[in-house]
Each structure stands twice: as structure tokens, then as C-alpha cells.
PDB file of C-alpha atoms in Angstrom:
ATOM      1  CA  UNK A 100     142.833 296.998 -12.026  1.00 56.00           C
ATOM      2  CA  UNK A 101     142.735 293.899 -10.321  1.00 86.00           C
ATOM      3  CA  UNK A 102     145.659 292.647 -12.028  1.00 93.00           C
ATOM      4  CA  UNK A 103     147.984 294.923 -10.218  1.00 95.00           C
ATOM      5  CA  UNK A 104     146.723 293.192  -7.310  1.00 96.00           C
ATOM      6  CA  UNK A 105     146.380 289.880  -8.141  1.00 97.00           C
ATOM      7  CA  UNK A 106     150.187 290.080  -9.651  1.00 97.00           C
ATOM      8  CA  UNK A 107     151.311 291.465  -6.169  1.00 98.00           C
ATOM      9  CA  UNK A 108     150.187 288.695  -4.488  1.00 98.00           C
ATOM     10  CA  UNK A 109     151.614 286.147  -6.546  1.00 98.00           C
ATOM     11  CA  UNK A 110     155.210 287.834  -6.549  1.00 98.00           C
ATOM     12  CA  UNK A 111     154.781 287.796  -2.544  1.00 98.00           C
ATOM     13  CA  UNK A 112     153.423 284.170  -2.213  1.00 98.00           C
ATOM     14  CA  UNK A 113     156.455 283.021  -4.055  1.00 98.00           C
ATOM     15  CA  UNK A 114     159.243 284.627  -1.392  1.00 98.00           C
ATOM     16  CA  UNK A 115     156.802 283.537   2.076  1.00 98.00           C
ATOM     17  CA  UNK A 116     156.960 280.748   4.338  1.00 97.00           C
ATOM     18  CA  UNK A 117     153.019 281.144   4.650  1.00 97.00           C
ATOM     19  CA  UNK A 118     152.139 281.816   1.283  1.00 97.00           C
ATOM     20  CA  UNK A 119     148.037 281.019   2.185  1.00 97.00           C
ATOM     21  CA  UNK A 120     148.282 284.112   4.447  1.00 95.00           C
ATOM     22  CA  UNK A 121     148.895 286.634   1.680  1.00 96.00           C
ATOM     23  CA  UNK A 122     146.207 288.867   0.639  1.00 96.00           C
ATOM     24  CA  UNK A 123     146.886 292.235  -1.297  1.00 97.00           C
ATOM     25  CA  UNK A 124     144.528 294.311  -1.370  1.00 95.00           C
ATOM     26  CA  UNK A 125     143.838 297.799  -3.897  1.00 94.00           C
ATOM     27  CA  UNK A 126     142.975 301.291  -2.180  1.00 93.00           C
ATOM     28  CA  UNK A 127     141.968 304.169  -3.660  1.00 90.00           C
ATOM     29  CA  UNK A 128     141.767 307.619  -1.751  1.00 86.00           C
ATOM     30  CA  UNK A 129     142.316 310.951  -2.680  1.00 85.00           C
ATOM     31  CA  UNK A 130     146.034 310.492  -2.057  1.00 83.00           C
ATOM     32  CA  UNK A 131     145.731 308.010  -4.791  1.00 88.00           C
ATOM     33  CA  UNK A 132     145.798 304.145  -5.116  1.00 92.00           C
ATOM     34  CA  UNK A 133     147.712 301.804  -2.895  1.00 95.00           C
ATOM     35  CA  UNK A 134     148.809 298.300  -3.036  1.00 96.00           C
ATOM     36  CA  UNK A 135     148.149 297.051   0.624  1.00 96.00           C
ATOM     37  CA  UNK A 136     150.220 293.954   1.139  1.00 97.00           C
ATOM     38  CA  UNK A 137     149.083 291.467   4.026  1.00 96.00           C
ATOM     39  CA  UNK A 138     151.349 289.020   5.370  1.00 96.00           C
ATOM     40  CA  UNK A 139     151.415 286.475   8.152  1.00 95.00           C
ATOM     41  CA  UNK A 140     153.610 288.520  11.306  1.00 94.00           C
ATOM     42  CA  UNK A 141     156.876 285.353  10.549  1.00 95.00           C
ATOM     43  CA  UNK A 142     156.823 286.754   6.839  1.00 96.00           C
ATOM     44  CA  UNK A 143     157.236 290.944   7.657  1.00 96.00           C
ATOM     45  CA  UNK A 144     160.802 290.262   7.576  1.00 96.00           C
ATOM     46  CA  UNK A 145     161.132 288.503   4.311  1.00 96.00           C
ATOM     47  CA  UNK A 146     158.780 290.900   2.588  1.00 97.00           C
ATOM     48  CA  UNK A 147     160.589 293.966   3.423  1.00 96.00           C
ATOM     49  CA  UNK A 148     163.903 292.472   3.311  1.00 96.00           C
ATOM     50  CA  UNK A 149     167.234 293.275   4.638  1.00 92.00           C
ATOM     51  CA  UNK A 150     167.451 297.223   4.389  1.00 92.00           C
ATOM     52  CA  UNK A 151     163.950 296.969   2.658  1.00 95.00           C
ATOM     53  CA  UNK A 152     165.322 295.973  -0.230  1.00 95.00           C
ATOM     54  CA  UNK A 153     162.810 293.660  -1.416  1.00 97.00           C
ATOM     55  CA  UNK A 154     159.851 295.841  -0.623  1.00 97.00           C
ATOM     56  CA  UNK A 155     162.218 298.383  -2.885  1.00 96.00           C
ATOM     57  CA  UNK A 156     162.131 295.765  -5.200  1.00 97.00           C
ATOM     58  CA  UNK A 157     158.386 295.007  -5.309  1.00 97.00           C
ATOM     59  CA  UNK A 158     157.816 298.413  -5.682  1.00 96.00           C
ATOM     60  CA  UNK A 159     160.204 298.989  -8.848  1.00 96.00           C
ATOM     61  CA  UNK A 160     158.368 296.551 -10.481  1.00 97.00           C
ATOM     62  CA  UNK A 161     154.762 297.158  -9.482  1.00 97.00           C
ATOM     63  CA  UNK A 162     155.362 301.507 -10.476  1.00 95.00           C
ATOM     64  CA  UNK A 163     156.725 299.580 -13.619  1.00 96.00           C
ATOM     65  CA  UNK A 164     153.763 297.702 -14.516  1.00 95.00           C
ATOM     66  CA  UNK A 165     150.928 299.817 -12.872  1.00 92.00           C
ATOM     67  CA  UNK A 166     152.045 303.412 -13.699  1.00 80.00           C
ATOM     68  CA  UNK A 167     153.811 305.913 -11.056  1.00 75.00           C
ATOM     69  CA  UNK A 168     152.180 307.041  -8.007  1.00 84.00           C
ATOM     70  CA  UNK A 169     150.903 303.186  -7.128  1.00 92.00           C
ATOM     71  CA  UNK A 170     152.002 302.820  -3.557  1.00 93.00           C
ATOM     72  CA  UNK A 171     152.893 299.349  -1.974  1.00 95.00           C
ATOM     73  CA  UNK A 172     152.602 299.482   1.400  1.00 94.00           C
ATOM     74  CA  UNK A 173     153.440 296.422   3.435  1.00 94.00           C
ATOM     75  CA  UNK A 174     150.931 295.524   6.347  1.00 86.00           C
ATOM     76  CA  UNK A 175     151.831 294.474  10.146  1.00 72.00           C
ATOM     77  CA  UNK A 176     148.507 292.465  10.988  1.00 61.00           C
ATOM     78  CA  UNK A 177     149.653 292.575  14.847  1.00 57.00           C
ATOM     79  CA  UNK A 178     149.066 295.979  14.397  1.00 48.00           C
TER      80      UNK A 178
ATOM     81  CA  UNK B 257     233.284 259.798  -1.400  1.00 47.00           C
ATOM     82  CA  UNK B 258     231.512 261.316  -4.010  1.00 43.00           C
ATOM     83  CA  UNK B 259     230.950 257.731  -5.302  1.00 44.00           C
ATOM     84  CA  UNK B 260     229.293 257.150  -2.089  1.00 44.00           C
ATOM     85  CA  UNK B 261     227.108 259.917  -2.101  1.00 45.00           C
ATOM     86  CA  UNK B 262     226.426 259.409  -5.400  1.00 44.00           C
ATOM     87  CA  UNK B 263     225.179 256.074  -4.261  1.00 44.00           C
ATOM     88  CA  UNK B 264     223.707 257.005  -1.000  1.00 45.00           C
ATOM     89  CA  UNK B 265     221.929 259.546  -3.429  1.00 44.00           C
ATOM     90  CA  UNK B 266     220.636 257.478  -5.347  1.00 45.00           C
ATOM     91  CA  UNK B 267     219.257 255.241  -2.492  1.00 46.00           C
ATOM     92  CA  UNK B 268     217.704 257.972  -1.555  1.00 46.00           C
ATOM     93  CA  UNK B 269     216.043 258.480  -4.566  1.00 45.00           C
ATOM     94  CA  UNK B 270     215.322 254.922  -4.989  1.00 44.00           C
ATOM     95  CA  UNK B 271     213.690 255.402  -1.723  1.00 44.00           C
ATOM     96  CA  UNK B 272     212.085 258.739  -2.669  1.00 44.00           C
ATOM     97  CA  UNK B 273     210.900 257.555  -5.738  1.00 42.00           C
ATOM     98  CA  UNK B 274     209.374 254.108  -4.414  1.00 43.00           C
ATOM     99  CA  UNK B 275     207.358 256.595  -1.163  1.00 42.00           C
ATOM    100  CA  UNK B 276     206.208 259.028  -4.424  1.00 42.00           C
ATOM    101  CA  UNK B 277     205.076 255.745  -6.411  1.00 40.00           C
ATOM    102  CA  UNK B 278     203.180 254.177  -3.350  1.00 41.00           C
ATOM    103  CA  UNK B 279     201.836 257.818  -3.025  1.00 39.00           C
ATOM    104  CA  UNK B 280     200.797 258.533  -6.475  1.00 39.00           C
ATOM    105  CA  UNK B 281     199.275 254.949  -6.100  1.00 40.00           C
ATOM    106  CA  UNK B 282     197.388 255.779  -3.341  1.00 41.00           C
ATOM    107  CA  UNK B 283     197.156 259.753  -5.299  1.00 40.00           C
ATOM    108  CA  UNK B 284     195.386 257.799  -8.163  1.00 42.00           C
ATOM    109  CA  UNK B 285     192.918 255.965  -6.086  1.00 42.00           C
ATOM    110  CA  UNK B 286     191.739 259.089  -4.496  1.00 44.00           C
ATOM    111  CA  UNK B 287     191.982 260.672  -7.810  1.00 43.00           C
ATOM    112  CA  UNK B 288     189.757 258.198  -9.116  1.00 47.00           C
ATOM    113  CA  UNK B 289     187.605 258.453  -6.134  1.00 47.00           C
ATOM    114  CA  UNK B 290     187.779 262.125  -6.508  1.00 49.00           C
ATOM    115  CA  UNK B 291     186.466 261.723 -10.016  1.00 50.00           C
ATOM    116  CA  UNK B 292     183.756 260.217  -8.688  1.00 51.00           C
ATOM    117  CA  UNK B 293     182.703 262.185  -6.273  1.00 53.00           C
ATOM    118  CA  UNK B 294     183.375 264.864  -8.713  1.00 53.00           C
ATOM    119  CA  UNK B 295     180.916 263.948 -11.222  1.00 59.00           C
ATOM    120  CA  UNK B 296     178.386 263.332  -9.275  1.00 60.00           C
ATOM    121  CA  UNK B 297     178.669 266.742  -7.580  1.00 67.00           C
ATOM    122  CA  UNK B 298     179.183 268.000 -10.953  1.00 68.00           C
ATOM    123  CA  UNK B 299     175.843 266.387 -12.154  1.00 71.00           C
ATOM    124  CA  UNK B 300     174.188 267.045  -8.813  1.00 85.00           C
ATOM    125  CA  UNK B 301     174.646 270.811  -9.280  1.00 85.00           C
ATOM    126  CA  UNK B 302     173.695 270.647 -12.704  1.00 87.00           C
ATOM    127  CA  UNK B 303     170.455 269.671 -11.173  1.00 91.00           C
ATOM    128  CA  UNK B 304     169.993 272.124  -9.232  1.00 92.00           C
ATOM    129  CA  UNK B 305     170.875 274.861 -11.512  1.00 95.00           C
ATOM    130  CA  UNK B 306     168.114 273.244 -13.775  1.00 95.00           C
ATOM    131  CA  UNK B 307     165.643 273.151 -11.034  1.00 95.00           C
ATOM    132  CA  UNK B 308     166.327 276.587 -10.358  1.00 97.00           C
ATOM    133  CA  UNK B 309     165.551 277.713 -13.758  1.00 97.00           C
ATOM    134  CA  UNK B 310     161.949 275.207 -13.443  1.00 97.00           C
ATOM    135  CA  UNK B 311     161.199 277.366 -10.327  1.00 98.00           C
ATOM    136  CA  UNK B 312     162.034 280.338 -11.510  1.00 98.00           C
ATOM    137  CA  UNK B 313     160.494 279.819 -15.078  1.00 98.00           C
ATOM    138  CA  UNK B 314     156.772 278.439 -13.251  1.00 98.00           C
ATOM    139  CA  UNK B 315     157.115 281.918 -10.951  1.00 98.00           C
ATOM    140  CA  UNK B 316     157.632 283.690 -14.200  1.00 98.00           C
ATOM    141  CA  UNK B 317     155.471 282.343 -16.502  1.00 98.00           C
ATOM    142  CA  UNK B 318     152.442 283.198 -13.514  1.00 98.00           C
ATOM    143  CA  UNK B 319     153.193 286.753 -13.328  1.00 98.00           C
ATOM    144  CA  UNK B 320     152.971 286.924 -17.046  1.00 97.00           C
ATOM    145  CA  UNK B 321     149.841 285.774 -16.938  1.00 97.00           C
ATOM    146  CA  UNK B 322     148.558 288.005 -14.510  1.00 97.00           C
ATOM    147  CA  UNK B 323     149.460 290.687 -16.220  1.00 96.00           C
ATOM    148  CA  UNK B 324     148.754 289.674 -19.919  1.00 95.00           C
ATOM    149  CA  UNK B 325     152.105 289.614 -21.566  1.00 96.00           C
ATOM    150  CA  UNK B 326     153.279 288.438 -24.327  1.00 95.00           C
ATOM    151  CA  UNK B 327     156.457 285.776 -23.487  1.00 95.00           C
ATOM    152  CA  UNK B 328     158.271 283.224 -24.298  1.00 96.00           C
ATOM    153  CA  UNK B 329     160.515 281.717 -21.150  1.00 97.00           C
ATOM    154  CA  UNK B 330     163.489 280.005 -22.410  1.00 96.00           C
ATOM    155  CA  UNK B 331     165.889 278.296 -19.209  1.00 96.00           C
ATOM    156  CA  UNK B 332     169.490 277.421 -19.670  1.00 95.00           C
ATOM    157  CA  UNK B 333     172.759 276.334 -17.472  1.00 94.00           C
ATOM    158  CA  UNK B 334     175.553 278.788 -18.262  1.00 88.00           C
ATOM    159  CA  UNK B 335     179.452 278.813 -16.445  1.00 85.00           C
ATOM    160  CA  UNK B 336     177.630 277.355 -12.980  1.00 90.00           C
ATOM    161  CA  UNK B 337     174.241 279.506 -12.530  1.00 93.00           C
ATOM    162  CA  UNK B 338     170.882 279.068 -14.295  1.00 96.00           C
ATOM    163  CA  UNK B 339     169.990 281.744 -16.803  1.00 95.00           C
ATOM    164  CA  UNK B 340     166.117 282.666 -17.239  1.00 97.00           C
ATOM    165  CA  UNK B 341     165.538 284.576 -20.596  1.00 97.00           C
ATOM    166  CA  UNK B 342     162.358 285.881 -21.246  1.00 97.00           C
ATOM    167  CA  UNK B 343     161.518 287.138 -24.850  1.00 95.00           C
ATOM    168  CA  UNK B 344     158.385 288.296 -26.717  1.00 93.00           C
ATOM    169  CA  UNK B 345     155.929 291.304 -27.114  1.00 87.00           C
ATOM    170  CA  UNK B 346     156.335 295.356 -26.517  1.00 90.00           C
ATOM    171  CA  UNK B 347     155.012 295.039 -22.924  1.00 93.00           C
ATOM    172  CA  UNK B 348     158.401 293.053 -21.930  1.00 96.00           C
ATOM    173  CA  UNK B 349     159.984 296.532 -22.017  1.00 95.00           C
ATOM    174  CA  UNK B 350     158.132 297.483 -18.706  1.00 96.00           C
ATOM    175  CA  UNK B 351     159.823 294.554 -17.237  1.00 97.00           C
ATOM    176  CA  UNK B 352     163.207 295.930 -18.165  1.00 96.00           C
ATOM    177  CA  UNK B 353     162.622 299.793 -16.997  1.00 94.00           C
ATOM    178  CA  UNK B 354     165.091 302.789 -17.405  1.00 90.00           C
ATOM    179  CA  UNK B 355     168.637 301.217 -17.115  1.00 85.00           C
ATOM    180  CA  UNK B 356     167.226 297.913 -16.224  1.00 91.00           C
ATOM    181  CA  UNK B 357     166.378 299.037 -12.798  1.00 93.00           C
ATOM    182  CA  UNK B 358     163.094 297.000 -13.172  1.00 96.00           C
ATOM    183  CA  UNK B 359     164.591 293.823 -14.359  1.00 96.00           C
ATOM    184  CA  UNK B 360     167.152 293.755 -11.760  1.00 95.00           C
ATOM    185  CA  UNK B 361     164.479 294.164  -9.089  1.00 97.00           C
ATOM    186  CA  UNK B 362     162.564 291.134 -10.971  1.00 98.00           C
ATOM    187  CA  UNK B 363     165.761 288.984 -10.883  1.00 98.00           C
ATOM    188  CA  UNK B 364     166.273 289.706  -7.017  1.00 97.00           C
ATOM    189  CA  UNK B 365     162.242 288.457  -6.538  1.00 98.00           C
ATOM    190  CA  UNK B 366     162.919 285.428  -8.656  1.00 98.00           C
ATOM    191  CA  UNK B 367     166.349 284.650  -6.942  1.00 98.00           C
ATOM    192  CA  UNK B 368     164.412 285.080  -3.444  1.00 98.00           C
ATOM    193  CA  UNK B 369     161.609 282.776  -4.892  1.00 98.00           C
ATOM    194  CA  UNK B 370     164.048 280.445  -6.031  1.00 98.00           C
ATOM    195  CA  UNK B 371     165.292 280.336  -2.696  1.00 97.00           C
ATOM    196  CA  UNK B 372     162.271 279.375  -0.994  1.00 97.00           C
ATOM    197  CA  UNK B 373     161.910 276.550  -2.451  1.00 96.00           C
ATOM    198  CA  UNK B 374     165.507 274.973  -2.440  1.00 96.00           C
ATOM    199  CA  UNK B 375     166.593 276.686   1.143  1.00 95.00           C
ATOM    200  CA  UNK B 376     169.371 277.947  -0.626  1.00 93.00           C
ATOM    201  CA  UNK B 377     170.705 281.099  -2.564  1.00 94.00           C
ATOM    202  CA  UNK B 378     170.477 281.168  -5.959  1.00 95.00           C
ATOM    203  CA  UNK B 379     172.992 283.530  -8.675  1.00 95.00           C
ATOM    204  CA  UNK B 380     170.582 282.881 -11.611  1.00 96.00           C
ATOM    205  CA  UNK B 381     170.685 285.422 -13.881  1.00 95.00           C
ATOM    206  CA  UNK B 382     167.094 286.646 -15.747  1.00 97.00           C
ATOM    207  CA  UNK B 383     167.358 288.819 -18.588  1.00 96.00           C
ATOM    208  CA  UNK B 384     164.329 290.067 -20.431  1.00 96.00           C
ATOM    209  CA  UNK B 385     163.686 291.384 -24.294  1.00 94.00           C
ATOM    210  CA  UNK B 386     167.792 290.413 -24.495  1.00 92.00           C
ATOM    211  CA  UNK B 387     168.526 293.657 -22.531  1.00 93.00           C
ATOM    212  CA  UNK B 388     171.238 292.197 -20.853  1.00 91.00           C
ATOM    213  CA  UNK B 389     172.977 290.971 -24.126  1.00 86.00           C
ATOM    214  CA  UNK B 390     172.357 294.133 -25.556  1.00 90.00           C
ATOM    215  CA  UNK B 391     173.603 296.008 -22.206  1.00 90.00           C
ATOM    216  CA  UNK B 392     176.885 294.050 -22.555  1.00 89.00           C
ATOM    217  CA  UNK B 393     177.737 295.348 -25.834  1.00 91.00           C
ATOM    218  CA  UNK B 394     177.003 298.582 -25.181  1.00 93.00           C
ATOM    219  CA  UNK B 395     179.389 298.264 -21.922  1.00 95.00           C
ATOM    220  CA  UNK B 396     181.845 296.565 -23.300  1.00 95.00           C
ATOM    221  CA  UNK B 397     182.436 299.492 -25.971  1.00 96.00           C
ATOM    222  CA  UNK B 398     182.259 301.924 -22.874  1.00 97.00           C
ATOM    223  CA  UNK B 399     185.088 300.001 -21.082  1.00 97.00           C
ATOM    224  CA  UNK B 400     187.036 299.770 -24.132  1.00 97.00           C
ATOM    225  CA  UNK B 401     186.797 303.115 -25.586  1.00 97.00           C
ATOM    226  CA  UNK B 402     187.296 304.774 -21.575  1.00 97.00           C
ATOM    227  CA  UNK B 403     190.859 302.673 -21.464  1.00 97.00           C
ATOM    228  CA  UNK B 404     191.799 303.597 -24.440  1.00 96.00           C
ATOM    229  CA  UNK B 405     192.041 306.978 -24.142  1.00 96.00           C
ATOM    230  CA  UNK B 406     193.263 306.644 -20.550  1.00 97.00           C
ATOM    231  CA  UNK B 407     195.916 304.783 -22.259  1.00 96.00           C
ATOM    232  CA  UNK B 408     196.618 307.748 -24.682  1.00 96.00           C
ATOM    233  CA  UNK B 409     196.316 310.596 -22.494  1.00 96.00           C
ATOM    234  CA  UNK B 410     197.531 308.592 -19.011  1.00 96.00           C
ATOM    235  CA  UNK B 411     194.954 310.953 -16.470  1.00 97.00           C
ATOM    236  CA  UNK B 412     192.218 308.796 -15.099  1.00 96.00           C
ATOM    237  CA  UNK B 413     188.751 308.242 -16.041  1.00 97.00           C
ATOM    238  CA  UNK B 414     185.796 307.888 -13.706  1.00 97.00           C
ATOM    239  CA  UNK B 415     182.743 306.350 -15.286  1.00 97.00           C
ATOM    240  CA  UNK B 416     178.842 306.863 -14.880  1.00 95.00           C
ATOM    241  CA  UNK B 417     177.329 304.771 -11.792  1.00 93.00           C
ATOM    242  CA  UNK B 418     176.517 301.284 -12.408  1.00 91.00           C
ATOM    243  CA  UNK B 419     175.141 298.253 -11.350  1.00 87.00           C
ATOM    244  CA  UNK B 420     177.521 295.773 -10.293  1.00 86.00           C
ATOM    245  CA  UNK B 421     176.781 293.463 -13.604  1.00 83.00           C
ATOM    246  CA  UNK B 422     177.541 296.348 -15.706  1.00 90.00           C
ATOM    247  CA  UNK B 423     180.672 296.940 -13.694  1.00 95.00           C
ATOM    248  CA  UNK B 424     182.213 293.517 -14.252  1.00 93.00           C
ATOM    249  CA  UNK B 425     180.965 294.044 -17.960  1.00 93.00           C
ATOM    250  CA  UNK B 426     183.621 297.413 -18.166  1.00 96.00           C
ATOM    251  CA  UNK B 427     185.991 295.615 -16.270  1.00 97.00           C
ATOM    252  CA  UNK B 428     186.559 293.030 -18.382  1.00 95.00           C
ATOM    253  CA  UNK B 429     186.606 295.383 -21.075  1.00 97.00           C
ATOM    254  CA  UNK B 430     189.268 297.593 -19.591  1.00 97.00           C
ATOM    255  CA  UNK B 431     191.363 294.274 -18.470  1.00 96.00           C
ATOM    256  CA  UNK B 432     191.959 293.645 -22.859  1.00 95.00           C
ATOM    257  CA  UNK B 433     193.458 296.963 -23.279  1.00 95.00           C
ATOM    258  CA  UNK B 434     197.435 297.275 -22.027  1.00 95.00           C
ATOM    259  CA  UNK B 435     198.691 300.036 -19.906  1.00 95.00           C
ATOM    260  CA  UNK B 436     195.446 300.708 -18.055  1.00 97.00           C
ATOM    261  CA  UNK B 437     193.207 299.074 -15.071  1.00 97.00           C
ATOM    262  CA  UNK B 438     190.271 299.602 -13.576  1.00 97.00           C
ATOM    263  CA  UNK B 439     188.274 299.967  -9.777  1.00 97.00           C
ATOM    264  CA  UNK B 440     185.530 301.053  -8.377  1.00 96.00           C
ATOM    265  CA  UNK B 441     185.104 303.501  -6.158  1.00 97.00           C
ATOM    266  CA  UNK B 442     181.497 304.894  -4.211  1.00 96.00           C
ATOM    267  CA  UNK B 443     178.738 302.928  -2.775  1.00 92.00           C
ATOM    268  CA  UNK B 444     175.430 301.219  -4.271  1.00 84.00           C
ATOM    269  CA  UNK B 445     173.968 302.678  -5.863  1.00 82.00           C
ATOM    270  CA  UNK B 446     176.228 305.027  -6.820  1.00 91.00           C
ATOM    271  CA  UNK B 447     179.073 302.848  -7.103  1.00 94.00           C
ATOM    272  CA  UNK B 448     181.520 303.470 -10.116  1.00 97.00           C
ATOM    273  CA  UNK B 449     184.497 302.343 -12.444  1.00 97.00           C
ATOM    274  CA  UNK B 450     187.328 304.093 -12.845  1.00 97.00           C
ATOM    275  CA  UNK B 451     189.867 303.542 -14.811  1.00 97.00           C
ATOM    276  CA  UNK B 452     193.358 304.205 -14.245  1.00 97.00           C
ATOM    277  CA  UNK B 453     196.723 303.985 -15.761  1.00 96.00           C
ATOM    278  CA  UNK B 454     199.060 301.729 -14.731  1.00 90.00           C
TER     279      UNK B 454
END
């Protein structure tokens, strides 16, 4: 399943300013698997987008290719 | 007197016509400056369409690999934007999704990938498993058929929600048939054509 995350990463390292910062990594719980993307803190805002569109759009594509009920959740390391 | 204005008429236009040759003189250098210019802008931004498409097609042509599809990437300059088609095995049709909604998310990463690299936005267009060119014929038979029988029965027409490719799609459409025209009405993503009579 390391595709899903592997293919993640490369569709964020492509749209960063720090693309050596990205890591995405694959979680499974009981609430089911998750996408967690990384970023450097400059990047948040490029990643989610304007109106989170391009999380939006990350997601349409990565339910598309990994099945429904993948969640990509995008990752504030300040946090 | 009319002699004289006659004449002083036609000084004039001796005079006119000697300031319009100096300017079309000086006209046709900056015309042929223009040209210039022109061509080299014109060939400049046919490079950067074409590097567009190289970006775009490299970013592609990755996430293929990573996930093991089947795909040929073809790259093209259409009407001013760079046109990414991708073409090949079953598993393209997860890269299209239910009323394209996947492939237009795919085309708004690669435009924003695009972009990263030039510092400027890109309009290329990506369509996948020819989707889009079968998308416009469907559309364009929508359009057509929905003016027509606006045109016949003259009460107006409000069509399903589309993106806003597929809009301009059924607007053309609707612009080829007389007595009707078209609008849209709603917001994203829920925006819609209408069409109206005239």
C-alpha cells in the first residue's frame, strides 16, 4: 500500500517550494487508513490551497486511486 | 470661391496626405519592428507552452509510475495553451472519475506543478483516456438539441450543473442554433447553462 503513499508525496513535492521537506506517511486505525501529509510550515498554504481547494483536489484523486474512505490529512509540523 | 476651396481643399489634402505618408512611413517601421517583436514573442511563448507540457509530462509520467499504469503521454501546443493527453490501459479510467471530477482535480495539480517551476500560471489542458474529446461530443449534442427545442417551443431551458469546460462546450453549441442564447446562472459547483430565447 505503499504506493498510495509514495504517489502522495510525489504529487505534493511537485506544487512545494521545499519539496525535500515532504514526507507522507500511511495510518491505519480503527477509523481506517489515512494519508498523513507533512510539509515544511512556508508550504501549508500551497498544499491546502486557496479555499482548500488543492487539498480537495489531492483528495479526489488519492479516493480515486486508493479506494473510498482513504483520508488525506494535511500536517502543521509547528503543531 | 468654390474654385478656391476646391484648391485650398486640395492643399489640404496634399498636406493631409503627405502627414499620413510620413506616418504610414514611420507606421511601417514600427510595423516592421512590431513584426519583430511579434515573432519573437510569438516563438517565445511557443516555448513556454512546450516547456509546460515537458513539466507537466515528467510530473505525469512519475505518478504513473508510482502507481503502475499503463500510459502513453503525448504533449501538444493547441490555440495558445499546452495540451497533455494521456492514453493507454483500463486503470486510466480512475484518473478520469465520475464526470471527470478526478481528471479535473489532476489537471489543477499539474497546472499548480507547472507553475512552480516557471513562476507563472499555466491554462494547459490534460485530458486522459480522450474523455475530454469524448465529453465534447456528448456536450455539444446537449447544447444543440437543448436550443433547439427552446427554439421550437420559446420557454427556457436550464441545464444539469457543469464544470466550466463543459459549459463553454454547450455554449458554443447553443451560439450555432438561431433564435436562442445561452447563460449561466448558480455558483461552482453547481453552476449551470441555461438557455434562453431571444
Amino acid at each position: 500500500m505503499s504506493f498510495l503513499a509514495d504517489s502522495l508525496e510525489h504529487l505534493v513535492r511537485g506544487i512545494v517550494d521545499n519539496p525535500d521537506d515532504v514526507r507522507v506517511d500511511l495510518v491505519s486505525s480503527r477509523r481506517g487508513r489515512t494519508l498523513e501529509v507533512h510539509v515544511h510550515p512556508d508550504d501549508l498554504g500551497k498544499v491546502i490551497g486557496r479555499s482548500g481547494r488543492t487539498a480537495t483536489s489531492l483528495r479526489t484523486v488519492m479516493n480515486s486511486v486508493g479506494g473510498k474512505g482513504i483520508r488525506v490529512d494535511v500536517i502543521d509540523t509547528d503543531r | 470661391m468654390s474654385e478656391t476651396a476646391e484648391v485650398i481643399g486640395t492643399e489640404e489634402e496634399k498636406a493631409a496626405a503627405a502627414e499620413a505618408g510620413a506616418g504610414e512611413e514611420n507606421k511601417s517601421a514600427d510595423t516592421h519592428a512590431d513584426d519583430t517583436a511579434i515573432s519573437e514573442s510569438e516563438s517565445s511563448a511557443e516555448d513556454v507552452l512546450v516547456r509546460e507540457g515537458d513539466i507537466a509530462g515528467d510530473y505525469l509520467e512519475r505518478l504513473l509510475d508510482l502507481l503502475d499504469y499503463d500510459g502513453d503521454i503525448d504533449l501538444d501546443v493547441e490555440a495558445g495553451r499546452a495540451i497533455v493527453s494521456i492514453d493507454g490501459g483500463d486503470d486510466l479510467e480512475k484518473l478520469v472519475g465520475p464526470r471527470g471530477t478526478v481528471l479535473e482535480a489532476l489537471q489543477e495539480l499539474t497546472r499548480l506543478a507547472v507553475q512552480q517551476e516557471t513562476g507563472s500560471r499555466s491554462r494547459l489542458m490534460l485530458d486522459v483516456a480522450g474523455w475530454r474529446a469524448g465529453r465534447r461530443e456528448e456536450l455539444r449534442r446537449i447544447g444543440r438539441t437543448a436550443a433547439e427545442n427552446v427554439a421550437k417551443s420559446g420557454e427556457k431551458e436550464k441545464l444539469q450543473p457543469m464544470s466550466p469546460f463543459e459549459r463553454k462546450v454547450v455554449h458554443d453549441a447553443v451560439a450555432e442554433v438561431d433564435g436562442v442564447t445561452s447563460e449561466s446562472e448558480g455558483e461552482e459547483p453547481k453552476r449551470r447553462v441555461v438557455v434562453v430565447p431571444e
